[in-house]
JSON list of C-alpha atoms in Angstrom, two decimals:
[
{"chain": "A", "resi": 1, "resn": "MET", "atom": "CA", "xyz": [36.90, 72.25, 4.12]},
{"chain": "A", "resi": 2, "resn": "THR", "atom": "CA", "xyz": [40.48, 71.61, 2.99]},
{"chain": "A", "resi": 3, "resn": "ALA", "atom": "CA", "xyz": [40.95, 70.00, -0.41]},
{"chain": "A", "resi": 4, "resn": "ASN", "atom": "CA", "xyz": [42.16, 66.40, -0.36]},
{"chain": "A", "resi": 5, "resn": "PRO", "atom": "CA", "xyz": [45.79, 66.36, -1.56]},
{"chain": "A", "resi": 6, "resn": "VAL", "atom": "CA", "xyz": [45.47, 62.74, -2.73]},
{"chain": "A", "resi": 7, "resn": "ARG", "atom": "CA", "xyz": [43.50, 61.79, -5.84]},
{"chain": "A", "resi": 8, "resn": "ARG", "atom": "CA", "xyz": [43.44, 58.12, -5.00]},
{"chain": "A", "resi": 9, "resn": "LEU", "atom": "CA", "xyz": [45.14, 55.79, -2.57]},
{"chain": "A", "resi": 10, "resn": "CYS", "atom": "CA", "xyz": [46.31, 53.04, -4.81]},
{"chain": "A", "resi": 11, "resn": "GLU", "atom": "CA", "xyz": [49.78, 51.63, -4.35]},
{"chain": "A", "resi": 12, "resn": "THR", "atom": "CA", "xyz": [51.95, 49.96, -1.73]},
{"chain": "A", "resi": 13, "resn": "GLU", "atom": "CA", "xyz": [55.68, 49.74, -1.09]},
{"chain": "A", "resi": 14, "resn": "THR", "atom": "CA", "xyz": [57.46, 47.86, 1.68]},
{"chain": "A", "resi": 15, "resn": "ALA", "atom": "CA", "xyz": [59.84, 49.61, 4.09]},
{"chain": "A", "resi": 16, "resn": "THR", "atom": "CA", "xyz": [61.96, 47.04, 5.94]},
{"chain": "A", "resi": 17, "resn": "ILE", "atom": "CA", "xyz": [63.73, 47.72, 9.22]},
{"chain": "A", "resi": 18, "resn": "ALA", "atom": "CA", "xyz": [66.52, 45.17, 9.75]},
{"chain": "A", "resi": 19, "resn": "ASN", "atom": "CA", "xyz": [66.94, 43.21, 12.97]},
{"chain": "A", "resi": 20, "resn": "GLY", "atom": "CA", "xyz": [68.79, 45.40, 15.49]},
{"chain": "A", "resi": 21, "resn": "ALA", "atom": "CA", "xyz": [68.25, 48.58, 13.44]},
{"chain": "A", "resi": 22, "resn": "SER", "atom": "CA", "xyz": [65.99, 51.58, 13.95]},
{"chain": "A", "resi": 23, "resn": "VAL", "atom": "CA", "xyz": [65.57, 52.82, 10.36]},
{"chain": "A", "resi": 24, "resn": "SER", "atom": "CA", "xyz": [64.27, 51.24, 7.19]},
{"chain": "A", "resi": 25, "resn": "GLY", "atom": "CA", "xyz": [65.93, 51.29, 3.85]},
{"chain": "A", "resi": 26, "resn": "ALA", "atom": "CA", "xyz": [64.92, 54.20, 1.64]},
{"chain": "A", "resi": 27, "resn": "VAL", "atom": "CA", "xyz": [61.71, 53.86, -0.37]},
{"chain": "A", "resi": 28, "resn": "ASN", "atom": "CA", "xyz": [61.48, 55.69, -3.70]},
{"chain": "A", "resi": 29, "resn": "LEU", "atom": "CA", "xyz": [58.02, 57.26, -3.72]},
{"chain": "A", "resi": 30, "resn": "ALA", "atom": "CA", "xyz": [58.24, 57.73, -7.52]},
{"chain": "A", "resi": 31, "resn": "GLY", "atom": "CA", "xyz": [55.95, 60.76, -7.62]},
{"chain": "A", "resi": 32, "resn": "ARG", "atom": "CA", "xyz": [53.46, 59.35, -5.12]},
{"chain": "A", "resi": 33, "resn": "VAL", "atom": "CA", "xyz": [52.68, 60.75, -1.68]},
{"chain": "A", "resi": 34, "resn": "PHE", "atom": "CA", "xyz": [52.86, 58.81, 1.60]},
{"chain": "A", "resi": 35, "resn": "CYS", "atom": "CA", "xyz": [49.49, 58.55, 3.38]},
{"chain": "A", "resi": 36, "resn": "GLY", "atom": "CA", "xyz": [49.89, 55.86, 6.03]},
{"chain": "A", "resi": 37, "resn": "LEU", "atom": "CA", "xyz": [51.21, 52.39, 6.79]},
{"chain": "A", "resi": 38, "resn": "TYR", "atom": "CA", "xyz": [50.24, 48.94, 7.96]},
{"chain": "A", "resi": 39, "resn": "MET", "atom": "CA", "xyz": [52.26, 47.74, 10.94]},
{"chain": "A", "resi": 40, "resn": "PRO", "atom": "CA", "xyz": [53.66, 44.20, 11.09]},
{"chain": "A", "resi": 41, "resn": "ALA", "atom": "CA", "xyz": [52.23, 41.56, 13.45]},
{"chain": "A", "resi": 42, "resn": "ALA", "atom": "CA", "xyz": [55.25, 41.94, 15.76]},
{"chain": "A", "resi": 43, "resn": "TRP", "atom": "CA", "xyz": [56.77, 45.27, 16.81]},
{"chain": "A", "resi": 44, "resn": "THR", "atom": "CA", "xyz": [59.29, 46.24, 19.49]},
{"chain": "A", "resi": 45, "resn": "ALA", "atom": "CA", "xyz": [57.47, 49.00, 21.39]},
{"chain": "A", "resi": 46, "resn": "ALA", "atom": "CA", "xyz": [58.26, 52.39, 19.82]},
{"chain": "A", "resi": 47, "resn": "GLY", "atom": "CA", "xyz": [56.58, 55.22, 18.02]},
{"chain": "A", "resi": 48, "resn": "LEU", "atom": "CA", "xyz": [57.37, 56.20, 14.43]},
{"chain": "A", "resi": 49, "resn": "SER", "atom": "CA", "xyz": [59.12, 59.12, 12.78]},
{"chain": "A", "resi": 50, "resn": "PHE", "atom": "CA", "xyz": [60.46, 59.74, 9.28]},
{"chain": "A", "resi": 51, "resn": "GLN", "atom": "CA", "xyz": [63.33, 61.03, 7.21]},
{"chain": "A", "resi": 52, "resn": "GLY", "atom": "CA", "xyz": [62.79, 62.42, 3.73]},
{"chain": "A", "resi": 53, "resn": "SER", "atom": "CA", "xyz": [64.98, 63.26, 0.78]},
{"chain": "A", "resi": 54, "resn": "TYR", "atom": "CA", "xyz": [64.61, 65.04, -2.53]},
{"chain": "A", "resi": 55, "resn": "ASP", "atom": "CA", "xyz": [67.61, 63.29, -4.15]},
{"chain": "A", "resi": 56, "resn": "GLY", "atom": "CA", "xyz": [67.95, 59.91, -2.40]},
{"chain": "A", "resi": 57, "resn": "ALA", "atom": "CA", "xyz": [71.35, 60.88, -0.98]},
{"chain": "A", "resi": 58, "resn": "THR", "atom": "CA", "xyz": [70.78, 63.50, 1.72]},
{"chain": "A", "resi": 59, "resn": "TYR", "atom": "CA", "xyz": [68.05, 62.84, 4.31]},
{"chain": "A", "resi": 60, "resn": "TYR", "atom": "CA", "xyz": [66.30, 65.24, 6.66]},
{"chain": "A", "resi": 61, "resn": "ASP", "atom": "CA", "xyz": [63.92, 64.66, 9.56]},
{"chain": "A", "resi": 62, "resn": "VAL", "atom": "CA", "xyz": [60.33, 65.19, 8.38]},
{"chain": "A", "resi": 63, "resn": "ARG", "atom": "CA", "xyz": [58.76, 67.99, 10.40]},
{"chain": "A", "resi": 64, "resn": "THR", "atom": "CA", "xyz": [55.72, 70.23, 10.39]},
{"chain": "A", "resi": 65, "resn": "GLU", "atom": "CA", "xyz": [56.32, 73.92, 11.01]},
{"chain": "A", "resi": 66, "resn": "THR", "atom": "CA", "xyz": [56.61, 73.23, 14.73]},
{"chain": "A", "resi": 67, "resn": "ALA", "atom": "CA", "xyz": [57.51, 69.59, 15.44]},
{"chain": "A", "resi": 68, "resn": "GLU", "atom": "CA", "xyz": [58.88, 66.32, 14.15]},
{"chain": "A", "resi": 69, "resn": "VAL", "atom": "CA", "xyz": [56.22, 64.20, 12.41]},
{"chain": "A", "resi": 70, "resn": "THR", "atom": "CA", "xyz": [55.64, 61.25, 14.74]},
{"chain": "A", "resi": 71, "resn": "GLY", "atom": "CA", "xyz": [53.00, 58.65, 15.32]},
{"chain": "A", "resi": 72, "resn": "ALA", "atom": "CA", "xyz": [52.08, 56.21, 18.04]},
{"chain": "A", "resi": 73, "resn": "ALA", "atom": "CA", "xyz": [52.54, 52.66, 16.77]},
{"chain": "A", "resi": 74, "resn": "ALA", "atom": "CA", "xyz": [51.70, 49.12, 17.78]},
{"chain": "A", "resi": 75, "resn": "ALA", "atom": "CA", "xyz": [51.62, 45.78, 16.04]},
{"chain": "A", "resi": 76, "resn": "SER", "atom": "CA", "xyz": [48.88, 44.85, 13.57]},
{"chain": "A", "resi": 77, "resn": "GLN", "atom": "CA", "xyz": [47.31, 48.25, 12.94]},
{"chain": "A", "resi": 78, "resn": "TYR", "atom": "CA", "xyz": [46.94, 50.81, 10.17]},
{"chain": "A", "resi": 79, "resn": "ILE", "atom": "CA", "xyz": [48.25, 54.30, 10.96]},
{"chain": "A", "resi": 80, "resn": "GLY", "atom": "CA", "xyz": [47.17, 57.19, 8.73]},
{"chain": "A", "resi": 81, "resn": "PHE", "atom": "CA", "xyz": [49.23, 60.36, 8.31]},
{"chain": "A", "resi": 82, "resn": "ASP", "atom": "CA", "xyz": [48.40, 63.73, 6.82]},
{"chain": "A", "resi": 83, "resn": "PRO", "atom": "CA", "xyz": [49.75, 63.47, 3.26]},
{"chain": "A", "resi": 84, "resn": "THR", "atom": "CA", "xyz": [50.46, 67.20, 3.10]},
{"chain": "A", "resi": 85, "resn": "TRP", "atom": "CA", "xyz": [53.33, 66.62, 5.55]},
{"chain": "A", "resi": 86, "resn": "PHE", "atom": "CA", "xyz": [55.03, 64.46, 2.89]},
{"chain": "A", "resi": 87, "resn": "LEU", "atom": "CA", "xyz": [54.51, 66.57, -0.24]},
{"chain": "A", "resi": 88, "resn": "GLY", "atom": "CA", "xyz": [57.99, 67.24, -1.63]},
{"chain": "A", "resi": 89, "resn": "VAL", "atom": "CA", "xyz": [59.44, 64.00, -0.24]},
{"chain": "A", "resi": 90, "resn": "ASN", "atom": "CA", "xyz": [60.82, 61.84, -3.06]},
{"chain": "A", "resi": 91, "resn": "PHE", "atom": "CA", "xyz": [62.50, 59.18, -0.89]},
{"chain": "A", "resi": 92, "resn": "LEU", "atom": "CA", "xyz": [61.26, 58.12, 2.54]},
{"chain": "A", "resi": 93, "resn": "ILE", "atom": "CA", "xyz": [62.89, 56.32, 5.48]},
{"chain": "A", "resi": 94, "resn": "VAL", "atom": "CA", "xyz": [60.74, 55.08, 8.38]},
{"chain": "A", "resi": 95, "resn": "ARG", "atom": "CA", "xyz": [62.32, 55.32, 11.82]},
{"chain": "A", "resi": 96, "resn": "SER", "atom": "CA", "xyz": [61.42, 53.28, 14.90]},
{"chain": "A", "resi": 97, "resn": "GLY", "atom": "CA", "xyz": [61.34, 55.92, 17.64]},
{"chain": "A", "resi": 98, "resn": "THR", "atom": "CA", "xyz": [62.21, 59.58, 17.18]},
{"chain": "A", "resi": 99, "resn": "SER", "atom": "CA", "xyz": [65.29, 61.41, 15.93]},
{"chain": "A", "resi": 100, "resn": "GLY", "atom": "CA", "xyz": [66.34, 61.97, 19.55]},
{"chain": "A", "resi": 101, "resn": "THR", "atom": "CA", "xyz": [65.48, 58.47, 20.77]},
{"chain": "A", "resi": 102, "resn": "PRO", "atom": "CA", "xyz": [65.63, 55.82, 18.04]},
{"chain": "A", "resi": 103, "resn": "VAL", "atom": "CA", "xyz": [64.56, 52.30, 19.07]},
{"chain": "A", "resi": 104, "resn": "ASN", "atom": "CA", "xyz": [66.19, 49.23, 17.54]},
{"chain": "A", "resi": 105, "resn": "GLN", "atom": "CA", "xyz": [63.78, 46.51, 16.48]},
{"chain": "A", "resi": 106, "resn": "GLY", "atom": "CA", "xyz": [64.20, 42.99, 17.91]},
{"chain": "A", "resi": 107, "resn": "ALA", "atom": "CA", "xyz": [63.72, 41.31, 14.53]},
{"chain": "A", "resi": 108, "resn": "GLU", "atom": "CA", "xyz": [63.32, 42.29, 10.89]},
{"chain": "A", "resi": 109, "resn": "ARG", "atom": "CA", "xyz": [60.09, 44.31, 10.45]},
{"chain": "A", "resi": 110, "resn": "ALA", "atom": "CA", "xyz": [58.28, 44.90, 7.15]},
{"chain": "A", "resi": 111, "resn": "LEU", "atom": "CA", "xyz": [55.97, 47.90, 7.12]},
{"chain": "A", "resi": 112, "resn": "ILE", "atom": "CA", "xyz": [53.55, 48.30, 4.20]},
{"chain": "A", "resi": 113, "resn": "LEU", "atom": "CA", "xyz": [53.41, 51.94, 3.06]},
{"chain": "A", "resi": 114, "resn": "MET", "atom": "CA", "xyz": [50.25, 53.27, 1.42]},
{"chain": "A", "resi": 115, "resn": "LEU", "atom": "CA", "xyz": [50.98, 55.71, -1.37]},
{"chain": "A", "resi": 116, "resn": "GLY", "atom": "CA", "xyz": [48.59, 57.92, -3.28]},
{"chain": "A", "resi": 117, "resn": "GLN", "atom": "CA", "xyz": [48.65, 59.89, -6.45]},
{"chain": "A", "resi": 118, "resn": "PRO", "atom": "CA", "xyz": [48.81, 63.62, -5.67]},
{"chain": "A", "resi": 119, "resn": "ALA", "atom": "CA", "xyz": [45.78, 65.65, -6.73]},
{"chain": "A", "resi": 120, "resn": "LEU", "atom": "CA", "xyz": [47.12, 68.38, -8.97]}
]
């Protein structure tokens, strides 16, 4: 059994994607690790992907060893992600769609990020 990388899931931050945009503003994780998100009640059909940064200035697509981290998404659901994929990410941007095919949202969308304290 793999050790749980999160000591407790305890805090939320909001990532907002503006109307007509495909990426949210950056969220400072402040030493916490991203574990999942709650989708808004309305969502222009698209999956999710992410960009991460160590310094809040330069962003990179979040990937596993073999592929971009993506998730299927729909309105009004919680989507969990493996927190080990986000260890080392200090600032996070949520993207509607993928790096190759971003999807602009038809209205402002607020996604509630669940953040945990890393188990050290």
